């Protein structure tokens, strides 16, 4: 499988080097190049830190900057960052108000961030928010809770904005945990993932097959089915999302829907915008009219062809946090 790289073992490090040099007005490397952090830290603000394996770019390093993350720790492809990376980030970006860790609900990420929090407990006040938004991995499928997938960008944006406004650790943790019940995502793959050190894709799909309910680590989904047209694909994803949201929440008139269409790395914008139009039509037909939207490639699985839909039901105050100014390499308004 062809990739623009020198060697698999240098793939991640050279990519991060390019990110930092391309956006040196916003970000810099932290100590020992163990993480990427904001160039300009804000004294007295809770430091918001996240991270995960490489291969999900622009998540997480692309969301470091004003209004989102203070630091992001990147591991090898689809491999959690190590506890010492996370501790180093806490030591460097905590300016006195403590650290909030935002963690996708994958075993390796949860374990290493928990270990880092314990290691740093004597020096930092630390709280953790675990993101659980994947509609494909409810309690019937996964005993450890839902995976954290594209909804992570919503959590990072809202908590980053709230921290920028001066919210404390306790308030940020409460906000983050409250979001979990109101964000659901569902993905579909048309092609597996080509890893940088393996000529084979993580799973093979025939020309008339698609995989429903995929994660973001190249793992297969809930079911493999025959390929369908865009209307049928979006309907399948949308129905899964609605089935995993409380009917009480869906019918709550004071909640403001946010719709995110996210590409997995190998899907062109023309297809993503087509999907957005169909998804918006689907949700509006079910009485859910999005008031804010985001379409693009934000939470990827290397070069997987496919996409996910995310529906977040936000309060007016949370919607204001979504609209608050942000300046990061991958998201800015």
CSV table of C-alpha atoms in Angstrom, one decimal:
chain,number,residue,atom,x,y,z
A,1,UNK,CA,0.0,0.0,0.0
A,2,UNK,CA,1.5,3.3,-1.1
A,3,UNK,CA,1.8,6.1,1.5
A,4,UNK,CA,3.8,9.4,1.4
A,5,UNK,CA,6.3,8.6,4.1
A,6,UNK,CA,9.9,7.7,4.7
A,7,UNK,CA,9.7,4.9,7.1
A,8,UNK,CA,6.9,3.5,9.3
A,9,UNK,CA,8.8,4.1,12.5
A,10,UNK,CA,9.3,7.8,11.7
A,11,UNK,CA,5.7,8.3,10.3
A,12,UNK,CA,4.1,9.9,13.3
A,13,UNK,CA,7.1,12.0,14.5
A,14,UNK,CA,7.6,13.5,11.0
A,15,UNK,CA,3.9,14.2,10.7
A,16,UNK,CA,3.8,16.1,14.0
A,17,UNK,CA,6.9,18.0,13.0
A,18,UNK,CA,5.0,19.2,9.9
A,19,UNK,CA,2.0,20.1,11.9
A,20,UNK,CA,4.0,22.2,14.4
A,21,UNK,CA,6.0,24.0,11.7
A,22,UNK,CA,2.9,24.7,9.6
A,23,UNK,CA,1.0,26.3,12.6
A,24,UNK,CA,3.9,27.7,14.6
A,25,UNK,CA,1.8,30.8,15.5
A,26,UNK,CA,-0.6,28.5,17.4
A,27,UNK,CA,1.3,25.5,18.7
A,28,UNK,CA,4.8,24.3,19.8
A,29,UNK,CA,6.3,21.0,20.9
A,30,UNK,CA,6.3,20.4,24.7
A,31,UNK,CA,9.3,19.1,26.6
A,32,UNK,CA,11.1,16.3,24.8
A,33,UNK,CA,8.6,16.5,22.0
A,34,UNK,CA,6.3,14.3,24.0
A,35,UNK,CA,3.2,16.4,23.2
A,36,UNK,CA,2.0,19.4,21.3
A,37,UNK,CA,0.8,22.4,23.3
A,38,UNK,CA,-0.5,25.9,22.8
A,39,UNK,CA,2.1,28.4,22.1
A,40,UNK,CA,0.5,30.9,24.5
A,41,UNK,CA,-0.8,29.5,27.8
A,42,UNK,CA,-3.4,31.4,29.9
A,43,UNK,CA,-2.4,31.8,33.5
A,44,UNK,CA,-5.0,30.6,36.0
A,45,UNK,CA,-7.1,28.7,33.5
A,46,UNK,CA,-7.8,25.0,33.8
A,47,UNK,CA,-5.5,23.1,31.4
A,48,UNK,CA,-7.5,20.9,29.0
A,49,UNK,CA,-5.5,17.9,27.8
A,50,UNK,CA,-6.4,15.1,25.5
A,51,UNK,CA,-4.8,12.6,23.2
A,52,UNK,CA,-4.8,9.2,21.7
A,53,UNK,CA,-3.1,7.1,19.0
A,54,UNK,CA,-2.0,8.7,15.8
A,55,UNK,CA,-4.1,8.0,12.7
A,56,UNK,CA,-7.1,10.1,13.8
A,57,UNK,CA,-5.8,13.5,12.6
A,58,UNK,CA,-6.7,16.2,13.0
A,59,UNK,CA,-7.9,14.8,16.3
A,60,UNK,CA,-6.3,15.6,18.8
A,61,UNK,CA,-3.2,17.6,18.0
A,62,UNK,CA,-5.1,19.6,15.4
A,63,UNK,CA,-7.4,20.9,18.1
A,64,UNK,CA,-4.7,22.5,20.2
A,65,UNK,CA,-5.1,26.2,20.6
A,66,UNK,CA,-7.3,29.0,21.9
A,67,UNK,CA,-10.8,27.8,22.8
A,68,UNK,CA,-10.0,24.0,22.8
A,69,UNK,CA,-7.0,22.0,24.0
A,70,UNK,CA,-4.0,23.2,25.9
A,71,UNK,CA,-2.1,20.1,25.0
A,72,UNK,CA,-2.5,16.8,23.0
A,73,UNK,CA,-0.4,13.7,23.5
A,74,UNK,CA,0.0,11.4,20.5
A,75,UNK,CA,1.0,7.7,20.6
A,76,UNK,CA,2.0,5.5,17.7
A,77,UNK,CA,-0.7,4.7,15.1
A,78,UNK,CA,-3.8,3.5,16.9
A,79,UNK,CA,-1.8,3.2,20.2
A,80,UNK,CA,-2.5,5.2,23.3
A,81,UNK,CA,0.1,7.8,24.4
A,82,UNK,CA,2.2,6.6,27.4
A,83,UNK,CA,1.5,7.9,30.9
A,84,UNK,CA,4.9,9.7,31.0
A,85,UNK,CA,3.8,11.8,27.9
A,86,UNK,CA,0.5,12.7,29.7
A,87,UNK,CA,2.3,13.6,32.9
A,88,UNK,CA,4.8,15.8,31.1
A,89,UNK,CA,2.0,17.6,29.4
A,90,UNK,CA,0.3,18.2,32.8
A,91,UNK,CA,3.5,19.5,34.3
A,92,UNK,CA,4.1,22.0,31.5
A,93,UNK,CA,0.6,23.4,30.8
A,94,UNK,CA,-1.0,23.5,34.3
A,95,UNK,CA,-0.8,27.2,35.2
A,96,UNK,CA,-2.4,26.9,38.6
A,97,UNK,CA,-6.0,25.8,38.1
A,98,UNK,CA,-5.5,22.1,37.6
A,99,UNK,CA,-5.9,19.8,34.6
A,100,UNK,CA,-8.9,18.3,32.9
A,101,UNK,CA,-8.2,15.1,30.9
A,102,UNK,CA,-10.6,14.3,28.0
A,103,UNK,CA,-10.3,10.6,27.2
A,104,UNK,CA,-12.0,8.5,24.4
A,105,UNK,CA,-13.4,5.3,25.9
A,106,UNK,CA,-10.9,2.8,24.6
A,107,UNK,CA,-9.2,0.5,27.1
A,108,UNK,CA,-5.7,1.6,26.4
A,109,UNK,CA,-6.5,5.3,26.5
A,110,UNK,CA,-8.5,5.0,29.7
A,111,UNK,CA,-5.8,2.9,31.4
A,112,UNK,CA,-2.9,5.2,30.5
A,113,UNK,CA,-4.7,8.5,31.3
A,114,UNK,CA,-5.9,7.0,34.7
A,115,UNK,CA,-2.3,6.0,35.4
A,116,UNK,CA,-1.0,9.4,34.5
A,117,UNK,CA,-3.6,11.1,36.7
A,118,UNK,CA,-2.5,8.9,39.7
A,119,UNK,CA,1.2,9.7,39.0
A,120,UNK,CA,0.6,13.4,38.9
A,121,UNK,CA,-1.9,13.6,41.8
A,122,UNK,CA,0.6,15.0,44.2
A,123,UNK,CA,1.4,18.0,42.0
A,124,UNK,CA,-1.8,18.7,40.1
A,125,UNK,CA,-5.5,18.9,40.7
A,126,UNK,CA,-6.9,16.5,38.1
A,127,UNK,CA,-10.3,15.5,36.8
A,128,UNK,CA,-11.2,13.2,33.9
A,129,UNK,CA,-14.0,13.1,31.4
A,130,UNK,CA,-14.5,9.9,29.4
A,131,UNK,CA,-16.2,10.4,26.0
A,132,UNK,CA,-18.8,7.7,25.2
A,133,UNK,CA,-20.8,8.6,22.1
A,134,UNK,CA,-20.7,5.6,19.7
A,135,UNK,CA,-24.3,4.3,19.0
A,136,UNK,CA,-22.8,1.0,17.8
A,137,UNK,CA,-21.4,0.0,21.2
A,138,UNK,CA,-24.0,0.3,23.8
A,139,UNK,CA,-24.2,-2.0,26.9
A,140,UNK,CA,-25.5,-4.9,24.8
A,141,UNK,CA,-22.3,-4.9,22.7
A,142,UNK,CA,-19.5,-3.7,25.0
A,143,UNK,CA,-19.3,-4.1,28.8
A,144,UNK,CA,-17.0,-1.2,29.3
A,145,UNK,CA,-19.5,1.3,27.8
A,146,UNK,CA,-19.7,3.1,24.5
A,147,UNK,CA,-16.6,3.9,22.5
A,148,UNK,CA,-15.5,7.5,22.1
A,149,UNK,CA,-15.6,8.5,18.4
A,150,UNK,CA,-16.4,11.6,16.5
A,151,UNK,CA,-18.5,13.1,19.3
A,152,UNK,CA,-15.1,13.8,21.0
A,153,UNK,CA,-14.7,17.0,18.9
A,154,UNK,CA,-17.9,18.3,20.4
A,155,UNK,CA,-16.8,17.6,24.0
A,156,UNK,CA,-13.3,19.1,23.4
A,157,UNK,CA,-14.8,22.2,21.9
A,158,UNK,CA,-17.4,22.8,24.6
A,159,UNK,CA,-15.1,22.1,27.5
A,160,UNK,CA,-12.3,24.1,25.9
A,161,UNK,CA,-14.6,27.1,25.5
A,162,UNK,CA,-15.9,26.8,29.1
A,163,UNK,CA,-12.3,26.6,30.4
A,164,UNK,CA,-11.5,29.7,28.4
A,165,UNK,CA,-14.3,31.5,30.1
A,166,UNK,CA,-12.9,30.6,33.5
A,167,UNK,CA,-14.9,27.5,34.5
A,168,UNK,CA,-13.3,25.5,37.3
A,169,UNK,CA,-12.4,21.8,37.3
A,170,UNK,CA,-15.6,20.6,39.0
A,171,UNK,CA,-17.9,22.6,36.6
A,172,UNK,CA,-16.0,21.3,33.6
A,173,UNK,CA,-16.2,17.7,34.8
A,174,UNK,CA,-20.0,18.1,35.4
A,175,UNK,CA,-20.5,19.6,31.9
A,176,UNK,CA,-18.5,16.9,30.2
A,177,UNK,CA,-20.2,14.0,31.9
A,178,UNK,CA,-23.6,15.5,31.2
A,179,UNK,CA,-22.9,15.6,27.5
A,180,UNK,CA,-22.4,11.8,27.2
A,181,UNK,CA,-26.2,11.1,27.3
A,182,UNK,CA,-26.9,13.7,24.6
A,183,UNK,CA,-24.3,12.9,21.9
A,184,UNK,CA,-24.5,9.9,19.6
A,185,UNK,CA,-22.5,8.9,16.6
A,186,UNK,CA,-22.7,6.1,14.0
A,187,UNK,CA,-20.3,5.3,11.2
A,188,UNK,CA,-20.1,3.3,8.0
A,189,UNK,CA,-17.0,2.1,6.1
A,190,UNK,CA,-16.7,1.4,2.4
A,191,UNK,CA,-13.1,0.3,2.6
A,192,UNK,CA,-10.8,-0.8,5.4
A,193,UNK,CA,-7.6,0.9,6.7
A,194,UNK,CA,-4.2,0.6,5.2
A,195,UNK,CA,-1.7,0.7,8.1
A,196,UNK,CA,1.8,2.2,7.4
A,197,UNK,CA,3.6,-1.0,8.3
A,198,UNK,CA,1.3,-3.5,6.7
A,199,UNK,CA,0.4,-3.9,3.0
A,200,UNK,CA,-3.0,-5.3,3.8
A,201,UNK,CA,-6.1,-3.4,4.9
A,202,UNK,CA,-7.4,-4.0,8.4
A,203,UNK,CA,-10.5,-5.6,6.9
A,204,UNK,CA,-11.5,-6.3,3.3
A,205,UNK,CA,-14.8,-5.4,1.7
A,206,UNK,CA,-16.0,-6.6,-1.6
A,207,UNK,CA,-17.1,-4.2,-4.3
A,208,UNK,CA,-20.8,-4.6,-3.2
A,209,UNK,CA,-20.2,-4.6,0.6
A,210,UNK,CA,-20.2,-2.0,3.4
A,211,UNK,CA,-19.5,-2.2,7.1
A,212,UNK,CA,-22.0,-0.6,9.5
A,213,UNK,CA,-21.0,0.5,13.0
A,214,UNK,CA,-17.3,0.9,12.6
A,215,UNK,CA,-14.9,2.5,15.1
A,216,UNK,CA,-11.9,4.6,14.4
A,217,UNK,CA,-9.1,2.1,14.9
A,218,UNK,CA,-9.7,0.1,11.7
A,219,UNK,CA,-11.8,-2.4,13.5
A,220,UNK,CA,-14.8,-4.0,11.7
A,221,UNK,CA,-18.3,-2.8,12.6
A,222,UNK,CA,-21.5,-4.4,13.9
A,223,UNK,CA,-22.5,-5.9,10.6
A,224,UNK,CA,-21.5,-6.3,7.0
A,225,UNK,CA,-24.2,-5.7,4.5
A,226,UNK,CA,-24.8,-5.1,0.8
A,227,UNK,CA,-23.8,-1.7,-0.5
A,228,UNK,CA,-26.7,0.7,-0.8
A,229,UNK,CA,-27.4,4.2,-2.2
A,230,UNK,CA,-26.7,7.3,-0.1
A,231,UNK,CA,-30.4,7.7,1.1
A,232,UNK,CA,-30.3,4.1,2.5
A,233,UNK,CA,-26.9,4.6,4.2
A,234,UNK,CA,-27.9,7.8,5.9
A,235,UNK,CA,-31.2,6.4,7.0
A,236,UNK,CA,-29.5,3.4,8.5
A,237,UNK,CA,-27.1,5.6,10.5
A,238,UNK,CA,-29.7,8.1,11.5
A,239,UNK,CA,-32.1,5.4,12.8
A,240,UNK,CA,-29.3,3.9,14.9
A,241,UNK,CA,-28.6,7.3,16.4
A,242,UNK,CA,-32.2,8.0,17.3
A,243,UNK,CA,-32.6,4.5,18.7
A,244,UNK,CA,-29.8,5.2,21.2
A,245,UNK,CA,-31.0,8.6,22.3
A,246,UNK,CA,-33.6,8.9,25.0
A,247,UNK,CA,-37.0,9.8,23.4
A,248,UNK,CA,-37.4,12.4,26.2
A,249,UNK,CA,-34.3,14.2,25.1
A,250,UNK,CA,-35.2,14.0,21.4
A,251,UNK,CA,-38.5,15.6,22.2
A,252,UNK,CA,-37.2,18.3,24.5
A,253,UNK,CA,-38.0,21.7,22.9
A,254,UNK,CA,-35.3,23.6,24.8
A,255,UNK,CA,-32.4,21.5,23.4
A,256,UNK,CA,-30.6,22.7,20.3
A,257,UNK,CA,-29.4,20.0,17.8
A,258,UNK,CA,-25.9,20.1,16.4
A,259,UNK,CA,-25.2,17.9,13.4
A,260,UNK,CA,-21.7,16.7,12.5
A,261,UNK,CA,-20.8,14.8,9.3
A,262,UNK,CA,-17.3,13.5,9.7
A,263,UNK,CA,-15.1,11.8,7.1
A,264,UNK,CA,-12.9,8.9,8.1
A,265,UNK,CA,-9.9,10.1,5.9
A,266,UNK,CA,-10.7,8.6,2.5
A,267,UNK,CA,-14.0,10.3,1.7
A,268,UNK,CA,-14.0,13.4,-0.5
A,269,UNK,CA,-15.9,16.6,0.4
A,270,UNK,CA,-18.4,16.1,-2.4
A,271,UNK,CA,-19.6,12.9,-0.7
A,272,UNK,CA,-19.6,14.4,2.8
A,273,UNK,CA,-21.7,17.4,1.8
A,274,UNK,CA,-24.1,15.1,-0.1
A,275,UNK,CA,-24.4,13.1,3.1
A,276,UNK,CA,-25.0,16.2,5.2
A,277,UNK,CA,-27.9,17.3,3.0
A,278,UNK,CA,-29.5,13.8,3.3
A,279,UNK,CA,-28.8,13.6,7.0
A,280,UNK,CA,-30.4,17.0,7.6
A,281,UNK,CA,-33.4,16.0,5.7
A,282,UNK,CA,-33.6,12.8,7.7
A,283,UNK,CA,-33.5,14.4,11.1
A,284,UNK,CA,-35.9,17.2,10.1
A,285,UNK,CA,-38.4,14.6,9.0
A,286,UNK,CA,-38.1,13.2,12.6
A,287,UNK,CA,-38.8,16.6,14.1
A,288,UNK,CA,-35.1,17.5,14.8
A,289,UNK,CA,-33.9,20.7,13.0
A,290,UNK,CA,-30.2,21.3,13.4
A,291,UNK,CA,-29.3,24.8,14.4
A,292,UNK,CA,-25.6,24.4,14.0
A,293,UNK,CA,-23.6,22.1,11.7
A,294,UNK,CA,-20.1,21.0,10.9
A,295,UNK,CA,-19.0,18.9,7.8
A,296,UNK,CA,-15.5,17.8,7.1
A,297,UNK,CA,-12.7,15.4,8.0
A,298,UNK,CA,-12.0,15.8,11.7
A,299,UNK,CA,-11.8,12.4,13.4
A,300,UNK,CA,-10.3,9.9,11.1
A,301,UNK,CA,-9.1,6.3,10.8
A,302,UNK,CA,-6.1,6.9,8.6
A,303,UNK,CA,-7.4,6.5,5.0
A,304,UNK,CA,-10.6,4.6,5.7
A,305,UNK,CA,-13.3,5.3,3.1
A,306,UNK,CA,-16.5,6.1,4.9
A,307,UNK,CA,-18.1,8.6,7.3
A,308,UNK,CA,-20.0,9.0,10.5
A,309,UNK,CA,-23.0,11.1,11.7
A,310,UNK,CA,-23.0,12.7,15.1
A,311,UNK,CA,-26.1,14.3,16.6
A,312,UNK,CA,-25.6,16.4,19.8
A,313,UNK,CA,-28.5,17.8,21.7
A,314,UNK,CA,-27.3,21.0,23.4
A,315,UNK,CA,-28.7,23.5,25.8
A,316,UNK,CA,-28.6,27.2,24.8
A,317,UNK,CA,-25.6,27.8,27.0
A,318,UNK,CA,-23.8,24.8,25.5
A,319,UNK,CA,-24.6,26.0,22.0
A,320,UNK,CA,-23.1,29.4,22.9
A,321,UNK,CA,-19.9,27.5,23.9
A,322,UNK,CA,-19.9,25.7,20.6
A,323,UNK,CA,-20.0,29.1,18.8
A,324,UNK,CA,-17.4,30.7,21.0
A,325,UNK,CA,-14.1,31.8,19.3
A,326,UNK,CA,-11.7,29.1,18.5
A,327,UNK,CA,-8.2,29.2,16.9
A,328,UNK,CA,-6.6,25.8,16.3
A,329,UNK,CA,-4.8,24.3,13.3
A,330,UNK,CA,-8.0,22.3,12.2
A,331,UNK,CA,-10.8,24.4,13.6
A,332,UNK,CA,-11.1,28.2,13.6
A,333,UNK,CA,-13.9,30.7,13.8
